[in-house]
Amino acid sequence: GNSVTQMEGPVTLSEEAFLTINCTYTATGYPSLFWYVQYPGEGLQLLLKATKADDKGSNKGFEATYRKETTSFHLEKGSVQVSDSAVYFCALILDSNYQLIWGAGTKLIIKP
Amino acid sequence: DSGVTQTPKHLITATGQRVTLRCSPRSGDLSVYWYQQSLDQGLQFLIQYYNGEERAKGNILERFSAQQFPDLHSELNLSSLELGDSALYFCASSSWENNSPLHFGNGTRLTVT
């Protein structure tokens, strides 16, 4: 079946460190891929997306590249800030059913 | 601001009771989704409506029901509440376009005592 696997958290980093949160997927067909972020006490926000292979989504210094050969969509940021502390969700959506399939979420803690 | 409005923000009620959660989608969005987020189950898809009709069903209990009205707002009804129903309930909306992203409200925190 279709699924999304994220690295388990929490991920704890110091400010200005390099961030990678791994995301791999299993899907039939050609999904679109998303990263959502949930800040403490808030709802989920779309962070970035990519709709086809080799597309790179970027926003707020975060990037992720749709890699069809490795079925991955890893989230990266070159220099994290304390304000990036949140839970990050990787997700995919298929044309066939329009439903988002979610990863379990990765909690990111950035220490000053 | 995602443009999706959920009310109420917080709800505290007793076991056995019934509550209604309300969601107003972003202007122009035809699809509404309901999700439940709990500590042990993570983010669970409950149900989706598109332009007033049920489009997809996820892990929604029989005690729960939802509907989308002609003005596109949606309500999630939870009845015979149990302690385990305590969670954050999120509504999201999206446009009609294929693979369009979801925009989430800030959620309703339900506490069942």
PDB file of C-alpha atoms in Angstrom:
ATOM      1  CA  GLY A   1       0.000   0.000   0.000  1.00  0.00           C
ATOM      2  CA  ASN A   2       0.871   3.670   0.006  1.00  0.00           C
ATOM      3  CA  SER A   3       2.864   4.940   2.962  1.00  0.00           C
ATOM      4  CA  VAL A   4       5.264   7.591   4.211  1.00  0.00           C
ATOM      5  CA  THR A   5       8.134   6.890   6.592  1.00  0.00           C
ATOM      6  CA  GLN A   6       9.916   9.629   8.509  1.00  0.00           C
ATOM      7  CA  MET A   7      12.869   9.491  10.807  1.00  0.00           C
ATOM      8  CA  GLU A   8      11.895   9.218  14.440  1.00  0.00           C
ATOM      9  CA  GLY A   9      12.317  12.166  16.709  1.00  0.00           C
ATOM     10  CA  PRO A  10      12.963  14.109  18.634  1.00  0.00           C
ATOM     11  CA  VAL A  11      15.824  15.596  16.687  1.00  0.00           C
ATOM     12  CA  THR A  12      17.826  17.973  18.865  1.00  0.00           C
ATOM     13  CA  LEU A  13      20.266  20.422  17.296  1.00  0.00           C
ATOM     14  CA  SER A  14      22.114  23.552  18.263  1.00  0.00           C
ATOM     15  CA  GLU A  15      21.302  26.847  16.601  1.00  0.00           C
ATOM     16  CA  GLU A  16      22.995  27.292  13.185  1.00  0.00           C
ATOM     17  CA  ALA A  17      23.440  23.551  12.728  1.00  0.00           C
ATOM     18  CA  PHE A  18      22.590  21.801   9.448  1.00  0.00           C
ATOM     19  CA  LEU A  19      19.278  19.969   9.448  1.00  0.00           C
ATOM     20  CA  THR A  20      18.170  16.870   7.577  1.00  0.00           C
ATOM     21  CA  ILE A  21      14.893  15.110   8.295  1.00  0.00           C
ATOM     22  CA  ASN A  22      14.562  11.973   6.212  1.00  0.00           C
ATOM     23  CA  CYS A  23      11.360  11.032   4.445  1.00  0.00           C
ATOM     24  CA  THR A  24      10.799   8.071   2.156  1.00  0.00           C
ATOM     25  CA  TYR A  25       7.598   6.940   0.545  1.00  0.00           C
ATOM     26  CA  THR A  26       5.894   4.001  -1.083  1.00  0.00           C
ATOM     27  CA  ALA A  27       3.238   4.826  -3.631  1.00  0.00           C
ATOM     28  CA  THR A  28       1.577   3.479  -6.715  1.00  0.00           C
ATOM     29  CA  GLY A  29       1.452   6.045  -9.439  1.00  0.00           C
ATOM     30  CA  TYR A  30       2.982   9.507  -9.297  1.00  0.00           C
ATOM     31  CA  PRO A  31       2.357  11.290  -6.027  1.00  0.00           C
ATOM     32  CA  SER A  32       2.857  14.902  -5.104  1.00  0.00           C
ATOM     33  CA  LEU A  33       4.957  15.350  -1.983  1.00  0.00           C
ATOM     34  CA  PHE A  34       4.611  17.837   0.844  1.00  0.00           C
ATOM     35  CA  TRP A  35       6.219  18.956   4.059  1.00  0.00           C
ATOM     36  CA  TYR A  36       3.950  20.432   6.699  1.00  0.00           C
ATOM     37  CA  VAL A  37       5.064  22.102   9.915  1.00  0.00           C
ATOM     38  CA  GLN A  38       3.201  22.370  13.203  1.00  0.00           C
ATOM     39  CA  TYR A  39       4.450  24.985  15.636  1.00  0.00           C
ATOM     40  CA  PRO A  40       3.562  24.563  19.313  1.00  0.00           C
ATOM     41  CA  GLY A  41      -0.115  25.222  19.922  1.00  0.00           C
ATOM     42  CA  GLU A  42      -0.917  25.806  16.272  1.00  0.00           C
ATOM     43  CA  GLY A  43      -2.388  23.940  13.326  1.00  0.00           C
ATOM     44  CA  LEU A  44      -0.418  22.461  10.467  1.00  0.00           C
ATOM     45  CA  GLN A  45       0.988  24.765   7.819  1.00  0.00           C
ATOM     46  CA  LEU A  46       2.184  23.844   4.379  1.00  0.00           C
ATOM     47  CA  LEU A  47       5.956  24.364   4.323  1.00  0.00           C
ATOM     48  CA  LEU A  48       6.827  23.275   0.800  1.00  0.00           C
ATOM     49  CA  LYS A  49       5.788  20.912  -1.949  1.00  0.00           C
ATOM     50  CA  ALA A  50       6.974  19.177  -5.113  1.00  0.00           C
ATOM     51  CA  THR A  51       4.694  17.714  -7.727  1.00  0.00           C
ATOM     52  CA  LYS A  52       7.020  15.734  -9.972  1.00  0.00           C
ATOM     53  CA  ALA A  53      10.376  14.011 -10.003  1.00  0.00           C
ATOM     54  CA  ASP A  54      13.433  16.261  -9.562  1.00  0.00           C
ATOM     55  CA  ASP A  55      11.300  19.208  -8.473  1.00  0.00           C
ATOM     56  CA  LYS A  56      12.746  21.124  -5.543  1.00  0.00           C
ATOM     57  CA  GLY A  57      10.409  22.751  -3.077  1.00  0.00           C
ATOM     58  CA  SER A  58      11.732  25.577  -0.943  1.00  0.00           C
ATOM     59  CA  ASN A  59      10.428  27.988   1.668  1.00  0.00           C
ATOM     60  CA  LYS A  60      11.824  29.857   4.683  1.00  0.00           C
ATOM     61  CA  GLY A  61      15.301  28.417   4.040  1.00  0.00           C
ATOM     62  CA  PHE A  62      14.023  24.838   3.946  1.00  0.00           C
ATOM     63  CA  GLU A  63      14.433  22.694   0.839  1.00  0.00           C
ATOM     64  CA  ALA A  64      13.402  19.239  -0.288  1.00  0.00           C
ATOM     65  CA  THR A  65      13.976  17.520  -3.622  1.00  0.00           C
ATOM     66  CA  TYR A  66      11.611  14.905  -5.059  1.00  0.00           C
ATOM     67  CA  ARG A  67      13.845  11.902  -5.771  1.00  0.00           C
ATOM     68  CA  LYS A  68      11.943   9.248  -7.643  1.00  0.00           C
ATOM     69  CA  GLU A  69      14.919   6.878  -7.907  1.00  0.00           C
ATOM     70  CA  THR A  70      15.254   6.693  -4.138  1.00  0.00           C
ATOM     71  CA  THR A  71      11.566   7.452  -3.377  1.00  0.00           C
ATOM     72  CA  SER A  72      12.664  10.160  -0.993  1.00  0.00           C
ATOM     73  CA  PHE A  73      11.827  13.743  -0.097  1.00  0.00           C
ATOM     74  CA  HIS A  74      14.299  14.691   2.626  1.00  0.00           C
ATOM     75  CA  LEU A  75      13.903  18.072   4.304  1.00  0.00           C
ATOM     76  CA  GLU A  76      17.050  20.180   4.706  1.00  0.00           C
ATOM     77  CA  LYS A  77      18.017  23.540   6.101  1.00  0.00           C
ATOM     78  CA  GLY A  78      21.498  24.968   6.173  1.00  0.00           C
ATOM     79  CA  SER A  79      21.309  26.863   9.459  1.00  0.00           C
ATOM     80  CA  VAL A  80      18.467  26.266  11.888  1.00  0.00           C
ATOM     81  CA  GLN A  81      17.098  28.762  14.381  1.00  0.00           C
ATOM     82  CA  VAL A  82      15.365  28.317  17.711  1.00  0.00           C
ATOM     83  CA  SER A  83      12.153  29.437  16.011  1.00  0.00           C
ATOM     84  CA  ASP A  84      12.312  26.360  13.758  1.00  0.00           C
ATOM     85  CA  SER A  85      11.449  24.166  16.735  1.00  0.00           C
ATOM     86  CA  ALA A  86       8.264  22.388  15.700  1.00  0.00           C
ATOM     87  CA  VAL A  87       6.909  19.072  14.462  1.00  0.00           C
ATOM     88  CA  TYR A  88       7.499  18.382  10.773  1.00  0.00           C
ATOM     89  CA  PHE A  89       5.251  16.075   8.763  1.00  0.00           C
ATOM     90  CA  CYS A  90       6.031  14.566   5.402  1.00  0.00           C
ATOM     91  CA  ALA A  91       3.019  13.646   3.286  1.00  0.00           C
ATOM     92  CA  LEU A  92       2.030  12.512  -0.163  1.00  0.00           C
ATOM     93  CA  ILE A  93      -1.111  12.778  -2.210  1.00  0.00           C
ATOM     94  CA  LEU A  94      -2.134  10.658  -5.137  1.00  0.00           C
ATOM     95  CA  ASP A  95      -4.177  11.743  -8.109  1.00  0.00           C
ATOM     96  CA  SER A  96      -6.403   8.754  -7.691  1.00  0.00           C
ATOM     97  CA  ASN A  97      -7.916   9.500  -4.311  1.00  0.00           C
ATOM     98  CA  TYR A  98      -6.918  13.047  -3.316  1.00  0.00           C
ATOM     99  CA  GLN A  99      -6.168  11.979   0.245  1.00  0.00           C
ATOM    100  CA  LEU A 100      -3.038  12.936   2.052  1.00  0.00           C
ATOM    101  CA  ILE A 101      -1.002  10.072   3.446  1.00  0.00           C
ATOM    102  CA  TRP A 102       1.049  11.211   6.402  1.00  0.00           C
ATOM    103  CA  GLY A 103       4.286  10.334   8.018  1.00  0.00           C
ATOM    104  CA  ALA A 104       4.286  10.095  11.815  1.00  0.00           C
ATOM    105  CA  GLY A 105       5.909  13.493  12.253  1.00  0.00           C
ATOM    106  CA  THR A 106       9.369  14.412  13.519  1.00  0.00           C
ATOM    107  CA  LYS A 107       9.760  16.719  16.468  1.00  0.00           C
ATOM    108  CA  LEU A 108      12.626  19.170  16.037  1.00  0.00           C
ATOM    109  CA  ILE A 109      14.158  20.905  19.044  1.00  0.00           C
ATOM    110  CA  ILE A 110      16.668  23.671  18.457  1.00  0.00           C
ATOM    111  CA  LYS A 111      18.750  24.783  21.444  1.00  0.00           C
ATOM    112  CA  PRO A 112      20.302  28.234  21.606  1.00  0.00           C
TER     113      PRO A 112
ATOM    114  CA  ASP B   1      -3.388  32.772   8.624  1.00  0.00           C
ATOM    115  CA  SER B   2      -4.517  29.754   6.597  1.00  0.00           C
ATOM    116  CA  GLY B   3      -8.012  31.115   6.028  1.00  0.00           C
ATOM    117  CA  VAL B   4      -9.570  28.046   7.645  1.00  0.00           C
ATOM    118  CA  THR B   5     -11.574  28.815  10.759  1.00  0.00           C
ATOM    119  CA  GLN B   6     -12.430  26.277  13.417  1.00  0.00           C
ATOM    120  CA  THR B   7     -14.663  26.769  16.419  1.00  0.00           C
ATOM    121  CA  PRO B   8     -14.543  26.344  19.303  1.00  0.00           C
ATOM    122  CA  LYS B   9     -10.840  26.402  20.157  1.00  0.00           C
ATOM    123  CA  HIS B  10     -11.333  24.396  23.308  1.00  0.00           C
ATOM    124  CA  LEU B  11     -14.074  22.087  24.458  1.00  0.00           C
ATOM    125  CA  ILE B  12     -14.352  20.285  27.767  1.00  0.00           C
ATOM    126  CA  THR B  13     -17.157  17.821  28.236  1.00  0.00           C
ATOM    127  CA  ALA B  14     -18.069  14.642  30.067  1.00  0.00           C
ATOM    128  CA  THR B  15     -18.171  11.063  28.915  1.00  0.00           C
ATOM    129  CA  GLY B  16     -21.370  10.099  27.148  1.00  0.00           C
ATOM    130  CA  GLN B  17     -22.006  13.589  25.853  1.00  0.00           C
ATOM    131  CA  ARG B  18     -22.257  14.832  22.283  1.00  0.00           C
ATOM    132  CA  VAL B  19     -20.401  17.782  20.765  1.00  0.00           C
ATOM    133  CA  THR B  20     -20.280  19.544  17.414  1.00  0.00           C
ATOM    134  CA  LEU B  21     -17.124  20.997  15.920  1.00  0.00           C
ATOM    135  CA  ARG B  22     -17.410  23.565  13.184  1.00  0.00           C
ATOM    136  CA  CYS B  23     -15.149  24.430  10.283  1.00  0.00           C
ATOM    137  CA  SER B  24     -15.255  27.200   7.700  1.00  0.00           C
ATOM    138  CA  PRO B  25     -12.961  26.463   4.758  1.00  0.00           C
ATOM    139  CA  ARG B  26     -10.798  28.922   2.900  1.00  0.00           C
ATOM    140  CA  SER B  27     -12.734  31.069   0.477  1.00  0.00           C
ATOM    141  CA  GLY B  28     -13.147  29.174  -2.773  1.00  0.00           C
ATOM    142  CA  ASP B  29     -12.089  25.785  -1.418  1.00  0.00           C
ATOM    143  CA  LEU B  30     -14.571  23.011  -2.123  1.00  0.00           C
ATOM    144  CA  SER B  31     -12.950  20.170  -0.194  1.00  0.00           C
ATOM    145  CA  VAL B  32     -13.003  19.835   3.564  1.00  0.00           C
ATOM    146  CA  TYR B  33     -11.073  17.242   5.524  1.00  0.00           C
ATOM    147  CA  TRP B  34     -11.268  16.270   9.177  1.00  0.00           C
ATOM    148  CA  TYR B  35      -8.301  14.884  11.086  1.00  0.00           C
ATOM    149  CA  GLN B  36      -7.809  13.690  14.630  1.00  0.00           C
ATOM    150  CA  GLN B  37      -4.446  14.182  16.293  1.00  0.00           C
ATOM    151  CA  SER B  38      -3.713  12.358  19.496  1.00  0.00           C
ATOM    152  CA  LEU B  39      -0.473  11.606  21.291  1.00  0.00           C
ATOM    153  CA  ASP B  40      -0.605   7.863  20.749  1.00  0.00           C
ATOM    154  CA  GLN B  41      -2.197   7.690  17.286  1.00  0.00           C
ATOM    155  CA  GLY B  42      -0.587  10.642  15.571  1.00  0.00           C
ATOM    156  CA  LEU B  43      -2.475  12.336  12.765  1.00  0.00           C
ATOM    157  CA  GLN B  44      -5.458  10.265  11.627  1.00  0.00           C
ATOM    158  CA  PHE B  45      -7.604  11.061   8.616  1.00  0.00           C
ATOM    159  CA  LEU B  46     -11.290  10.892   9.479  1.00  0.00           C
ATOM    160  CA  ILE B  47     -13.347  11.988   6.503  1.00  0.00           C
ATOM    161  CA  GLN B  48     -13.393  14.211   3.423  1.00  0.00           C
ATOM    162  CA  TYR B  49     -16.206  16.155   1.781  1.00  0.00           C
ATOM    163  CA  TYR B  50     -16.196  17.726  -1.626  1.00  0.00           C
ATOM    164  CA  ASN B  51     -18.839  20.282  -2.515  1.00  0.00           C
ATOM    165  CA  GLY B  52     -21.315  18.851  -0.052  1.00  0.00           C
ATOM    166  CA  GLU B  53     -20.778  15.187  -0.767  1.00  0.00           C
ATOM    167  CA  GLU B  54     -18.756  12.635   1.130  1.00  0.00           C
ATOM    168  CA  ARG B  55     -15.653  11.845  -0.906  1.00  0.00           C
ATOM    169  CA  ALA B  56     -13.572   9.561   1.294  1.00  0.00           C
ATOM    170  CA  LYS B  57     -13.698   7.942   4.688  1.00  0.00           C
ATOM    171  CA  GLY B  58     -10.770   7.123   6.890  1.00  0.00           C
ATOM    172  CA  ASN B  59     -10.570   5.892  10.457  1.00  0.00           C
ATOM    173  CA  ILE B  60     -13.813   7.466  11.568  1.00  0.00           C
ATOM    174  CA  LEU B  61     -15.760   5.769  14.330  1.00  0.00           C
ATOM    175  CA  GLU B  62     -19.459   5.051  13.941  1.00  0.00           C
ATOM    176  CA  ARG B  63     -20.107   7.390  16.882  1.00  0.00           C
ATOM    177  CA  PHE B  64     -18.726  10.222  14.750  1.00  0.00           C
ATOM    178  CA  SER B  65     -20.405  11.824  11.775  1.00  0.00           C
ATOM    179  CA  ALA B  66     -19.852  14.849   9.614  1.00  0.00           C
ATOM    180  CA  GLN B  67     -21.503  16.872   6.933  1.00  0.00           C
ATOM    181  CA  GLN B  68     -20.749  19.735   4.590  1.00  0.00           C
ATOM    182  CA  PHE B  69     -23.435  22.326   4.073  1.00  0.00           C
ATOM    183  CA  PRO B  70     -24.381  24.255   0.906  1.00  0.00           C
ATOM    184  CA  ASP B  71     -22.292  27.212   2.054  1.00  0.00           C
ATOM    185  CA  LEU B  72     -19.370  24.721   2.269  1.00  0.00           C
ATOM    186  CA  HIS B  73     -18.852  24.949   6.001  1.00  0.00           C
ATOM    187  CA  SER B  74     -18.588  21.600   7.711  1.00  0.00           C
ATOM    188  CA  GLU B  75     -19.490  20.143  11.076  1.00  0.00           C
ATOM    189  CA  LEU B  76     -18.054  17.122  12.840  1.00  0.00           C
ATOM    190  CA  ASN B  77     -20.393  15.531  15.358  1.00  0.00           C
ATOM    191  CA  LEU B  78     -18.949  13.355  18.094  1.00  0.00           C
ATOM    192  CA  SER B  79     -21.383  11.408  20.252  1.00  0.00           C
ATOM    193  CA  SER B  80     -21.278   9.017  23.209  1.00  0.00           C
ATOM    194  CA  LEU B  81     -17.927  10.509  24.005  1.00  0.00           C
ATOM    195  CA  GLU B  82     -15.245   8.426  25.672  1.00  0.00           C
ATOM    196  CA  LEU B  83     -12.075   9.449  27.469  1.00  0.00           C
ATOM    197  CA  GLY B  84     -10.063   8.224  24.490  1.00  0.00           C
ATOM    198  CA  ASP B  85     -11.747  10.743  22.224  1.00  0.00           C
ATOM    199  CA  SER B  86      -9.743  13.512  23.870  1.00  0.00           C
ATOM    200  CA  ALA B  87      -7.584  14.908  21.078  1.00  0.00           C
ATOM    201  CA  LEU B  88      -6.980  17.796  18.735  1.00  0.00           C
ATOM    202  CA  TYR B  89      -9.400  17.814  15.837  1.00  0.00           C
ATOM    203  CA  PHE B  90      -8.215  19.601  12.734  1.00  0.00           C
ATOM    204  CA  CYS B  91     -10.146  20.720   9.739  1.00  0.00           C
ATOM    205  CA  ALA B  92      -8.400  21.379   6.452  1.00  0.00           C
ATOM    206  CA  SER B  93      -9.581  22.609   3.086  1.00  0.00           C
ATOM    207  CA  SER B  94      -8.291  22.494  -0.447  1.00  0.00           C
ATOM    208  CA  SER B  95      -9.347  23.659  -3.865  1.00  0.00           C
ATOM    209  CA  TRP B  96     -10.743  21.422  -6.584  1.00  0.00           C
ATOM    210  CA  GLU B  97      -7.406  21.124  -8.363  1.00  0.00           C
ATOM    211  CA  ASN B  98      -5.635  17.779  -8.367  1.00  0.00           C
ATOM    212  CA  ASN B  99      -2.982  17.428  -5.712  1.00  0.00           C
ATOM    213  CA  SER B 100      -3.617  20.893  -4.333  1.00  0.00           C
ATOM    214  CA  PRO B 101      -2.210  21.265  -0.834  1.00  0.00           C
ATOM    215  CA  LEU B 102      -4.308  21.285   2.286  1.00  0.00           C
ATOM    216  CA  HIS B 103      -4.676  24.356   4.443  1.00  0.00           C
ATOM    217  CA  PHE B 104      -5.327  23.648   8.068  1.00  0.00           C
ATOM    218  CA  GLY B 105      -7.247  25.409  10.767  1.00  0.00           C
ATOM    219  CA  ASN B 106      -5.776  25.776  14.234  1.00  0.00           C
ATOM    220  CA  GLY B 107      -7.810  22.898  15.566  1.00  0.00           C
ATOM    221  CA  THR B 108     -10.302  22.265  18.344  1.00  0.00           C
ATOM    222  CA  ARG B 109      -8.876  20.751  21.488  1.00  0.00           C
ATOM    223  CA  LEU B 110     -11.424  18.348  22.944  1.00  0.00           C
ATOM    224  CA  THR B 111     -11.047  17.145  26.504  1.00  0.00           C
ATOM    225  CA  VAL B 112     -13.400  14.440  27.715  1.00  0.00           C
ATOM    226  CA  THR B 113     -13.485  14.031  31.492  1.00  0.00           C
TER     227      THR B 113
END
